[in-house]
CSV table of C-alpha atoms in Angstrom, one decimal:
chain,number,residue,atom,x,y,z
A,1,UNK,CA,0.3,0.6,0.1
A,2,UNK,CA,1.4,3.9,-1.0
A,3,UNK,CA,1.7,5.7,2.4
A,4,UNK,CA,-0.3,8.4,3.0
A,5,UNK,CA,0.5,11.5,3.5
A,6,UNK,CA,-1.0,13.5,6.5
A,7,UNK,CA,-1.4,17.1,4.8
A,8,UNK,CA,-3.5,15.0,2.2
A,9,UNK,CA,-6.2,13.5,5.3
A,10,UNK,CA,-6.3,17.0,6.4
A,11,UNK,CA,-8.2,18.2,3.4
A,12,UNK,CA,-10.6,15.1,2.6
A,13,UNK,CA,-14.3,15.3,3.4
A,14,UNK,CA,-14.9,11.5,2.8
A,15,UNK,CA,-13.4,8.4,4.1
A,16,UNK,CA,-10.6,7.1,2.8
A,17,UNK,CA,-10.8,3.3,3.4
A,18,UNK,CA,-7.5,1.7,4.3
A,19,UNK,CA,-4.6,3.8,4.9
A,20,UNK,CA,-1.2,4.0,5.8
A,21,UNK,CA,0.6,6.5,7.6
A,22,UNK,CA,4.5,6.9,8.6
A,23,UNK,CA,6.5,9.3,10.9
A,24,UNK,CA,7.9,10.2,13.9
A,25,UNK,CA,5.5,10.0,17.4
A,26,UNK,CA,5.1,12.7,19.0
A,27,UNK,CA,2.5,11.7,22.2
A,28,UNK,CA,0.5,8.4,23.4
A,29,UNK,CA,-1.6,7.8,26.2
A,30,UNK,CA,-3.1,4.8,27.6
A,31,UNK,CA,-6.7,3.6,28.0
A,32,UNK,CA,-8.3,1.3,29.2
A,33,UNK,CA,-7.4,-0.9,26.2
A,34,UNK,CA,-6.3,1.3,24.4
A,35,UNK,CA,-3.2,3.2,23.3
A,36,UNK,CA,-3.5,6.4,21.7
A,37,UNK,CA,-0.8,7.8,19.6
A,38,UNK,CA,-0.6,11.9,17.8
A,39,UNK,CA,1.6,11.3,14.8
A,40,UNK,CA,3.1,13.7,12.7
A,41,UNK,CA,4.9,12.7,9.4
A,42,UNK,CA,6.0,16.5,8.4
A,43,UNK,CA,3.9,17.1,6.1
A,44,UNK,CA,2.1,19.1,8.0
A,45,UNK,CA,1.8,21.0,10.7
A,46,UNK,CA,-1.0,19.1,12.6
A,47,UNK,CA,-1.3,15.5,13.7
A,48,UNK,CA,-2.8,12.8,12.9
A,49,UNK,CA,-4.5,9.8,16.0
A,50,UNK,CA,-3.8,6.3,15.9
A,51,UNK,CA,-5.8,4.1,18.0
A,52,UNK,CA,-5.2,1.3,18.7
A,53,UNK,CA,-6.1,-1.9,20.8
A,54,UNK,CA,-4.8,-4.9,22.9
A,55,UNK,CA,-5.8,-7.3,20.4
A,56,UNK,CA,-3.0,-6.3,18.4
A,57,UNK,CA,-0.6,-8.9,18.3
A,58,UNK,CA,2.4,-6.2,19.6
A,59,UNK,CA,0.0,-4.6,21.8
A,60,UNK,CA,2.7,-4.9,24.8
A,61,UNK,CA,5.8,-3.1,22.5
A,62,UNK,CA,3.3,-0.9,21.4
A,63,UNK,CA,2.3,0.5,24.9
A,64,UNK,CA,6.5,0.9,25.7
A,65,UNK,CA,6.7,3.3,22.3
A,66,UNK,CA,8.1,6.7,23.4
A,67,UNK,CA,8.2,10.6,21.9
A,68,UNK,CA,10.1,10.5,18.8
A,69,UNK,CA,9.7,7.1,18.1
A,70,UNK,CA,9.3,6.1,14.5
A,71,UNK,CA,5.9,4.3,13.0
A,72,UNK,CA,4.4,1.9,10.4
A,73,UNK,CA,0.8,2.3,11.0
A,74,UNK,CA,-2.5,0.6,8.9
A,75,UNK,CA,-5.5,0.4,8.8
A,76,UNK,CA,-8.6,2.3,8.7
A,77,UNK,CA,-9.5,6.6,8.2
A,78,UNK,CA,-12.8,7.3,10.3
A,79,UNK,CA,-14.1,10.8,11.6
A,80,UNK,CA,-13.1,11.3,15.1
A,81,UNK,CA,-15.1,11.6,17.6
A,82,UNK,CA,-12.6,14.0,18.9
A,83,UNK,CA,-12.3,17.4,19.3
A,84,UNK,CA,-10.2,19.5,17.3
A,85,UNK,CA,-9.5,16.7,14.7
A,86,UNK,CA,-11.5,15.8,11.6
A,87,UNK,CA,-10.2,11.9,11.2
A,88,UNK,CA,-8.4,9.0,13.2
A,89,UNK,CA,-6.9,6.1,12.0
A,90,UNK,CA,-7.8,2.3,13.7
A,91,UNK,CA,-5.0,0.6,13.5
A,92,UNK,CA,-4.7,-2.5,12.3
A,93,UNK,CA,-1.2,-3.2,11.5
A,94,UNK,CA,1.8,-0.9,13.8
A,95,UNK,CA,5.1,-1.4,12.2
A,96,UNK,CA,8.2,-0.2,15.3
A,97,UNK,CA,10.4,1.1,12.9
A,98,UNK,CA,12.3,2.8,16.0
A,99,UNK,CA,12.1,3.1,19.7
A,100,UNK,CA,13.3,6.5,20.7
A,101,UNK,CA,15.7,6.8,24.2
A,102,UNK,CA,14.1,8.7,27.1
A,103,UNK,CA,17.1,10.6,26.0
A,104,UNK,CA,15.4,12.4,23.1
A,105,UNK,CA,16.0,16.1,23.5
A,106,UNK,CA,12.2,17.0,22.3
A,107,UNK,CA,8.8,16.5,24.4
A,108,UNK,CA,6.3,18.2,25.5
A,109,UNK,CA,6.8,21.3,26.0
A,110,UNK,CA,8.0,25.0,24.1
A,111,UNK,CA,11.9,24.9,24.4
A,112,UNK,CA,13.7,28.3,23.4
A,113,UNK,CA,15.0,28.9,20.2
A,114,UNK,CA,19.0,28.8,21.5
A,115,UNK,CA,18.2,25.3,22.8
A,116,UNK,CA,16.8,24.4,19.1
A,117,UNK,CA,20.0,26.3,17.7
A,118,UNK,CA,22.1,23.4,20.0
A,119,UNK,CA,20.1,20.9,17.7
A,120,UNK,CA,19.2,21.9,14.7
A,121,UNK,CA,19.6,18.7,13.5
A,122,UNK,CA,16.4,18.1,15.0
A,123,UNK,CA,13.9,21.3,15.5
A,124,UNK,CA,12.7,20.5,11.8
A,125,UNK,CA,9.9,17.9,14.0
A,126,UNK,CA,9.1,20.8,16.3
A,127,UNK,CA,5.7,22.9,15.0
A,128,UNK,CA,7.3,26.3,15.4
A,129,UNK,CA,10.9,25.1,12.4
A,130,UNK,CA,8.2,22.9,10.7
A,131,UNK,CA,6.7,25.5,9.9
A,132,UNK,CA,9.4,27.5,9.2
A,133,UNK,CA,10.9,25.3,6.3
A,134,UNK,CA,8.1,24.1,4.5
A,135,UNK,CA,7.0,27.4,3.9
A,136,UNK,CA,10.9,28.3,2.9
A,137,UNK,CA,10.7,25.4,0.3
A,138,UNK,CA,7.0,26.6,-1.5
A,139,UNK,CA,8.4,30.0,-1.2
A,140,UNK,CA,11.4,28.6,-3.5
A,141,UNK,CA,9.1,27.0,-5.9
A,142,UNK,CA,6.8,30.6,-6.0
A,143,UNK,CA,9.8,32.4,-6.4
A,144,UNK,CA,10.8,29.4,-10.0
A,145,UNK,CA,7.6,29.8,-10.5
A,146,UNK,CA,6.7,33.8,-11.0
A,147,UNK,CA,10.5,34.0,-12.6
A,148,UNK,CA,9.6,30.8,-15.1
A,149,UNK,CA,5.5,32.7,-16.1
A,150,UNK,CA,8.0,35.6,-16.8
A,151,UNK,CA,9.8,34.5,-19.5
A,152,UNK,CA,13.7,34.2,-17.4
A,153,UNK,CA,16.1,32.3,-17.7
A,154,UNK,CA,17.6,30.7,-14.9
A,155,UNK,CA,21.2,31.5,-14.1
A,156,UNK,CA,23.5,28.5,-11.9
A,157,UNK,CA,26.8,31.6,-11.4
A,158,UNK,CA,29.0,29.9,-9.8
A,159,UNK,CA,30.5,29.7,-6.2
A,160,UNK,CA,33.9,30.8,-7.1
A,161,UNK,CA,35.9,33.9,-8.0
A,162,UNK,CA,38.3,35.3,-8.3
A,163,UNK,CA,36.0,38.8,-8.5
A,164,UNK,CA,34.4,40.9,-5.3
A,165,UNK,CA,31.6,41.8,-6.5
A,166,UNK,CA,30.2,44.4,-3.3
A,167,UNK,CA,34.3,45.4,-3.3
A,168,UNK,CA,34.4,44.8,0.7
A,169,UNK,CA,36.8,43.0,0.9
A,170,UNK,CA,34.9,40.8,3.2
A,171,UNK,CA,35.5,37.3,1.7
A,172,UNK,CA,36.4,33.4,2.0
A,173,UNK,CA,39.1,32.7,0.6
A,174,UNK,CA,39.5,28.9,-1.6
A,175,UNK,CA,42.2,27.7,-1.5
A,176,UNK,CA,44.7,24.8,-2.2
A,177,UNK,CA,47.8,25.2,-0.7
A,178,UNK,CA,48.6,23.5,2.5
A,179,UNK,CA,48.6,25.6,5.6
A,180,UNK,CA,52.4,24.6,6.6
A,181,UNK,CA,53.7,25.0,3.5
A,182,UNK,CA,52.4,28.2,3.7
A,183,UNK,CA,52.9,29.1,7.5
A,184,UNK,CA,56.4,28.2,6.4
A,185,UNK,CA,57.1,30.5,3.3
A,186,UNK,CA,55.3,33.1,5.2
A,187,UNK,CA,53.2,34.2,2.6
A,188,UNK,CA,50.9,32.7,-0.2
A,189,UNK,CA,52.0,31.9,-3.4
A,190,UNK,CA,48.7,32.4,-5.0
A,191,UNK,CA,50.6,31.5,-8.6
A,192,UNK,CA,51.3,27.5,-7.3
A,193,UNK,CA,46.9,27.8,-6.3
A,194,UNK,CA,44.9,25.5,-8.2
A,195,UNK,CA,43.4,28.6,-10.6
A,196,UNK,CA,47.1,30.1,-10.4
A,197,UNK,CA,44.9,33.0,-8.3
A,198,UNK,CA,43.2,35.1,-5.6
A,199,UNK,CA,39.9,32.9,-6.0
A,200,UNK,CA,37.5,33.1,-2.9
A,201,UNK,CA,33.4,31.9,-2.4
A,202,UNK,CA,31.0,34.7,-4.5
A,203,UNK,CA,29.3,37.3,-1.9
A,204,UNK,CA,26.9,37.8,-5.6
A,205,UNK,CA,26.1,36.3,-9.0
A,206,UNK,CA,25.2,39.8,-10.3
A,207,UNK,CA,28.1,40.5,-12.2
A,208,UNK,CA,27.3,37.0,-14.0
A,209,UNK,CA,23.8,37.3,-14.1
A,210,UNK,CA,24.9,40.8,-16.3
A,211,UNK,CA,26.7,39.0,-18.7
A,212,UNK,CA,23.9,36.6,-19.7
A,213,UNK,CA,20.5,39.5,-18.7
A,214,UNK,CA,23.3,40.8,-21.9
A,215,UNK,CA,22.6,38.4,-24.1
A,216,UNK,CA,19.8,35.9,-23.6
A,217,UNK,CA,17.6,39.3,-22.0
A,218,UNK,CA,16.1,38.6,-18.6
A,219,UNK,CA,18.1,36.1,-16.2
A,220,UNK,CA,18.0,35.1,-12.8
A,221,UNK,CA,20.4,33.7,-10.3
A,222,UNK,CA,19.3,32.4,-6.9
A,223,UNK,CA,21.2,30.2,-4.7
A,224,UNK,CA,23.5,30.7,-2.1
A,225,UNK,CA,26.3,33.5,-1.1
A,226,UNK,CA,29.2,34.0,1.6
A,227,UNK,CA,30.4,36.5,3.5
A,228,UNK,CA,33.2,36.3,5.8
A,229,UNK,CA,31.8,39.5,8.1
A,230,UNK,CA,32.3,38.9,11.8
A,231,UNK,CA,29.6,39.6,12.9
A,232,UNK,CA,26.6,38.2,15.2
A,233,UNK,CA,23.3,40.3,14.6
A,234,UNK,CA,20.4,38.8,14.5
A,235,UNK,CA,20.5,39.9,10.9
A,236,UNK,CA,23.8,38.7,8.9
A,237,UNK,CA,24.7,35.2,8.2
A,238,UNK,CA,27.9,33.6,6.7
A,239,UNK,CA,26.2,31.7,4.5
A,240,UNK,CA,23.1,32.8,3.6
A,241,UNK,CA,20.7,33.1,0.0
A,242,UNK,CA,20.1,35.7,-2.4
A,243,UNK,CA,17.9,36.2,-5.5
A,244,UNK,CA,19.5,38.2,-8.4
A,245,UNK,CA,17.5,39.3,-11.0
A,246,UNK,CA,19.1,41.1,-14.2
A,247,UNK,CA,16.9,42.9,-16.6
A,248,UNK,CA,18.4,44.1,-19.8
A,249,UNK,CA,16.9,47.1,-21.7
A,250,UNK,CA,15.2,48.1,-17.7
A,251,UNK,CA,16.0,51.2,-16.5
A,252,UNK,CA,15.9,52.3,-12.2
A,253,UNK,CA,11.9,52.8,-12.4
A,254,UNK,CA,11.2,49.4,-14.4
A,255,UNK,CA,14.0,48.0,-12.0
A,256,UNK,CA,11.5,48.9,-8.7
A,257,UNK,CA,8.3,48.0,-10.9
A,258,UNK,CA,9.8,44.9,-11.0
A,259,UNK,CA,10.5,44.4,-7.3
A,260,UNK,CA,7.0,46.2,-6.7
A,261,UNK,CA,5.5,43.1,-8.5
A,262,UNK,CA,8.4,40.0,-7.4
A,263,UNK,CA,6.8,41.2,-3.7
A,264,UNK,CA,4.0,41.1,-3.1
A,265,UNK,CA,2.9,38.2,-5.6
A,266,UNK,CA,5.6,36.1,-3.5
A,267,UNK,CA,3.4,37.9,-0.6
A,268,UNK,CA,0.3,36.2,-1.9
A,269,UNK,CA,1.3,33.3,-3.0
A,270,UNK,CA,2.5,32.2,1.2
A,271,UNK,CA,-1.0,33.5,2.4
A,272,UNK,CA,-3.4,30.9,-0.9
A,273,UNK,CA,-0.5,28.2,-0.2
A,274,UNK,CA,0.9,28.0,3.5
A,275,UNK,CA,-1.9,28.9,5.5
A,276,UNK,CA,-1.8,26.7,7.8
A,277,UNK,CA,1.7,27.1,8.7
A,278,UNK,CA,1.5,30.9,8.6
A,279,UNK,CA,-1.3,31.6,11.5
A,280,UNK,CA,1.0,29.2,13.8
A,281,UNK,CA,3.6,32.3,13.5
A,282,UNK,CA,1.1,34.9,13.6
A,283,UNK,CA,-0.8,33.1,16.5
A,284,UNK,CA,2.5,33.1,18.6
A,285,UNK,CA,5.3,35.2,17.4
A,286,UNK,CA,3.9,37.7,15.4
A,287,UNK,CA,0.0,39.0,15.4
A,288,UNK,CA,0.6,42.3,13.8
A,289,UNK,CA,2.1,40.0,10.6
A,290,UNK,CA,-1.9,39.9,9.0
A,291,UNK,CA,-1.7,43.3,8.4
A,292,UNK,CA,1.9,43.5,7.5
A,293,UNK,CA,1.3,41.1,4.6
A,294,UNK,CA,-2.7,43.0,3.4
A,295,UNK,CA,-0.5,46.1,3.0
A,296,UNK,CA,1.8,45.0,1.3
A,297,UNK,CA,-0.2,43.5,-1.0
A,298,UNK,CA,-2.9,46.2,-1.3
A,299,UNK,CA,-0.7,48.6,-1.0
A,300,UNK,CA,1.6,51.0,-3.7
A,301,UNK,CA,5.2,51.0,-2.4
A,302,UNK,CA,6.3,54.6,-1.4
A,303,UNK,CA,8.9,56.2,-3.3
A,304,UNK,CA,11.5,59.2,-2.1
A,305,UNK,CA,15.0,60.5,-2.3
A,306,UNK,CA,17.7,59.5,0.4
A,307,UNK,CA,18.1,63.2,0.6
A,308,UNK,CA,13.9,62.7,0.9
A,309,UNK,CA,14.6,60.3,3.7
A,310,UNK,CA,17.6,62.2,5.6
A,311,UNK,CA,15.2,65.0,5.8
A,312,UNK,CA,12.3,63.3,6.9
A,313,UNK,CA,15.0,61.3,9.6
A,314,UNK,CA,16.3,64.3,10.5
A,315,UNK,CA,13.3,66.1,11.0
A,316,UNK,CA,11.9,62.8,13.6
A,317,UNK,CA,11.9,63.7,17.1
A,318,UNK,CA,13.4,59.8,16.8
A,319,UNK,CA,16.1,59.6,19.0
A,320,UNK,CA,18.5,56.6,16.4
A,321,UNK,CA,21.8,55.6,18.1
A,322,UNK,CA,23.4,56.2,15.5
A,323,UNK,CA,23.2,59.3,13.8
A,324,UNK,CA,21.8,60.7,10.5
A,325,UNK,CA,23.5,63.2,8.3
A,326,UNK,CA,23.7,63.1,4.5
A,327,UNK,CA,26.3,60.5,3.5
A,328,UNK,CA,25.8,58.1,6.0
A,329,UNK,CA,24.5,55.2,4.6
A,330,UNK,CA,21.3,54.0,6.8
A,331,UNK,CA,21.3,51.8,10.4
A,332,UNK,CA,18.6,49.4,10.2
A,333,UNK,CA,17.1,51.5,13.2
A,334,UNK,CA,17.4,54.9,10.0
A,335,UNK,CA,15.7,51.9,7.5
A,336,UNK,CA,12.7,50.9,10.0
A,337,UNK,CA,11.3,54.0,11.2
A,338,UNK,CA,11.1,55.0,7.5
A,339,UNK,CA,9.0,51.9,6.8
A,340,UNK,CA,7.9,51.3,9.9
A,341,UNK,CA,6.3,54.4,12.0
A,342,UNK,CA,6.8,57.5,9.6
A,343,UNK,CA,5.0,55.7,5.5
A,344,UNK,CA,3.6,52.1,8.1
A,345,UNK,CA,4.3,49.8,4.9
A,346,UNK,CA,7.4,49.4,1.9
A,347,UNK,CA,9.4,52.0,0.8
A,348,UNK,CA,11.8,52.4,-2.2
A,349,UNK,CA,14.8,54.9,-1.3
A,350,UNK,CA,17.2,55.4,-5.2
A,351,UNK,CA,19.6,58.0,-5.9
A,352,UNK,CA,22.3,57.8,-3.2
A,353,UNK,CA,25.3,59.7,-2.2
A,354,UNK,CA,28.4,57.6,-5.2
A,355,UNK,CA,30.9,57.5,-2.4
A,356,UNK,CA,28.1,54.8,-0.4
A,357,UNK,CA,28.1,52.7,-2.7
A,358,UNK,CA,29.1,50.5,-5.6
A,359,UNK,CA,31.3,50.6,-9.0
A,360,UNK,CA,29.2,49.8,-11.5
A,361,UNK,CA,26.0,51.5,-10.4
A,362,UNK,CA,25.4,54.3,-12.8
A,363,UNK,CA,25.8,57.6,-11.9
A,364,UNK,CA,23.0,60.6,-12.5
A,365,UNK,CA,23.0,62.8,-14.1
A,366,UNK,CA,24.3,65.4,-11.4
A,367,UNK,CA,27.5,63.3,-11.0
A,368,UNK,CA,26.4,62.7,-6.9
A,369,UNK,CA,24.7,60.4,-6.9
A,370,UNK,CA,23.8,57.2,-8.4
A,371,UNK,CA,20.8,55.3,-9.9
A,372,UNK,CA,20.3,52.8,-6.5
A,373,UNK,CA,17.5,51.1,-4.8
A,374,UNK,CA,16.6,50.2,-2.1
A,375,UNK,CA,13.9,48.5,-0.7
A,376,UNK,CA,12.7,49.5,3.8
A,377,UNK,CA,9.8,47.3,4.5
A,378,UNK,CA,8.6,47.6,7.9
A,379,UNK,CA,10.6,44.7,10.5
A,380,UNK,CA,13.5,43.8,8.8
A,381,UNK,CA,14.8,47.3,7.1
A,382,UNK,CA,16.5,46.5,3.8
A,383,UNK,CA,14.8,43.2,1.8
A,384,UNK,CA,15.9,45.3,-2.2
A,385,UNK,CA,19.5,46.3,-2.2
A,386,UNK,CA,19.5,46.9,-6.7
A,387,UNK,CA,20.4,49.5,-9.1
A,388,UNK,CA,20.9,50.7,-13.0
A,389,UNK,CA,24.3,48.9,-13.8
A,390,UNK,CA,26.3,51.6,-15.4
A,391,UNK,CA,26.2,50.9,-19.3
A,392,UNK,CA,28.6,53.4,-20.1
A,393,UNK,CA,32.4,52.6,-21.3
A,394,UNK,CA,34.1,55.8,-19.6
A,395,UNK,CA,31.9,55.9,-16.7
A,396,UNK,CA,32.4,52.7,-15.4
A,397,UNK,CA,36.6,52.6,-16.0
A,398,UNK,CA,36.0,56.3,-14.3
A,399,UNK,CA,34.5,54.8,-11.5
A,400,UNK,CA,36.5,51.8,-10.9
A,401,UNK,CA,40.1,54.3,-11.2
A,402,UNK,CA,38.9,56.7,-8.2
A,403,UNK,CA,37.5,53.5,-6.1
A,404,UNK,CA,41.4,51.8,-7.1
A,405,UNK,CA,39.6,48.6,-8.5
A,406,UNK,CA,42.3,47.4,-10.5
A,407,UNK,CA,40.7,46.4,-14.7
A,408,UNK,CA,42.7,43.7,-15.6
A,409,UNK,CA,40.6,41.1,-13.2
A,410,UNK,CA,37.3,43.1,-14.7
A,411,UNK,CA,38.3,43.0,-18.3
A,412,UNK,CA,35.5,40.8,-19.1
A,413,UNK,CA,32.7,43.1,-17.6
A,414,UNK,CA,34.4,45.6,-19.2
A,415,UNK,CA,34.2,43.7,-22.5
A,416,UNK,CA,30.1,43.5,-22.5
A,417,UNK,CA,29.9,47.7,-22.2
A,418,UNK,CA,32.5,47.6,-24.7
A,419,UNK,CA,30.3,45.3,-26.9
A,420,UNK,CA,26.5,46.0,-27.9
A,421,UNK,CA,26.0,47.7,-24.4
A,422,UNK,CA,22.1,48.3,-23.6
A,423,UNK,CA,21.2,50.1,-20.2
A,424,UNK,CA,20.4,47.6,-17.6
A,425,UNK,CA,19.5,47.2,-14.0
A,426,UNK,CA,18.4,44.1,-11.2
A,427,UNK,CA,18.6,44.0,-7.7
A,428,UNK,CA,18.9,41.1,-4.6
A,429,UNK,CA,16.5,40.2,-2.0
A,430,UNK,CA,17.5,38.3,0.6
A,431,UNK,CA,15.9,35.3,1.1
A,432,UNK,CA,16.5,35.0,4.3
A,433,UNK,CA,15.3,38.5,5.3
A,434,UNK,CA,12.8,38.0,3.3
A,435,UNK,CA,11.0,34.8,4.7
A,436,UNK,CA,11.5,37.0,8.5
A,437,UNK,CA,9.8,39.2,6.9
A,438,UNK,CA,6.4,36.8,6.7
A,439,UNK,CA,7.0,34.6,9.7
A,440,UNK,CA,7.7,36.9,11.9
A,441,UNK,CA,11.2,35.1,13.1
A,442,UNK,CA,13.2,37.6,14.9
A,443,UNK,CA,17.0,35.3,13.5
A,444,UNK,CA,18.6,34.5,11.0
A,445,UNK,CA,19.5,32.2,12.1
A,446,UNK,CA,15.9,30.2,12.5
A,447,UNK,CA,15.0,30.8,8.8
A,448,UNK,CA,17.4,28.5,7.7
A,449,UNK,CA,18.3,25.3,8.0
A,450,UNK,CA,22.2,24.7,9.2
A,451,UNK,CA,23.0,28.7,9.9
A,452,UNK,CA,26.9,29.5,9.8
A,453,UNK,CA,27.9,32.3,11.6
A,454,UNK,CA,31.4,33.7,13.5
A,455,UNK,CA,32.5,31.0,15.4
A,456,UNK,CA,29.4,28.3,14.5
A,457,UNK,CA,29.7,25.4,11.5
A,458,UNK,CA,27.8,22.9,13.2
A,459,UNK,CA,25.7,20.2,11.6
């Protein structure tokens, strides 16, 4: 008999007859001649109740079943007279796959997030994290569906690269050199390394995406990126996923239009397809989630310049930890004030000072600002960061000189401006930050299956 999933059972409005369910025991109790078990198979937030009676040949073994034990149960699916459940299984066969010992750490109580991070290999079995990672899976599908429906091509950009897209230098080096030999020589001889030059894990797939956008039109890359930033905040991780669309013949306004459509579509998809799991977060994590998602879907996002935002922040009576002044990059507290308190909806900021943005952003006519755009959302701050790219070769070379960037490693990037350059734009959306926004989870470590942070690479 084919295995039946619990999420399928919950959607039925008539008896399925005989079913086979495989999963893990959440609770078990004896009452008279019966043993009642709650089983979850990971397909749904809800459990299914299994009733085993003393006539079963292995009933004495069933009475020894503990929380965490894995089972295969076969029996009749019948309407349940109990409250809070539609169906139950009257078992005629219970196969005990593996008994969990009493040391199983997930008992029937609420565990702290801090504790669950120490057992990240088991936390998906809890209600909260099972729901979080089902939502993560569904949103990965939603991203690919959104871009396929719009005719974009998916690019698998390289994870190992010789380029530093952001120019910040916070990179994980990749090398095959023997550490002991390097220590003996006192330096790294990259000419003897695997690639014959310095290489690192990518911080962005953008530069690769630009090359393909200038050939295929509209593309996107979606995968892991890495940053060796020694930060222990709730918003940063060393390994995180980035969605990066790149669009040919697209200016800054079109870039913002695309970002707004993307976020609205993904939130609507989550509400339509993750209703049960989102309800858990609305009830126990952040009761304001339904209002936030309704705002995102039904209100137009605010758009204003960086200079206008600075003016609003300076005139506000809010006391910030970090000083607000023109020419300084905004901190999370400034971004959240604009999105949460002042406008109370998502906000696009554009036209940042050239000094605080990377070399590839298009210079505006004023010669002082670049065609950058950031999307700020309530609770999170920056969700999306992007720009119209500098398509003019002479301007791009000038910017690289100003920032002391060598041309040789970027010869291929400059070629794209030399041979049939066109206006194009794109952005990066932090996937984990999006998940934090729709679940109310406040720490990025709790929306990544196995988080990589400074001093932590367990699991």
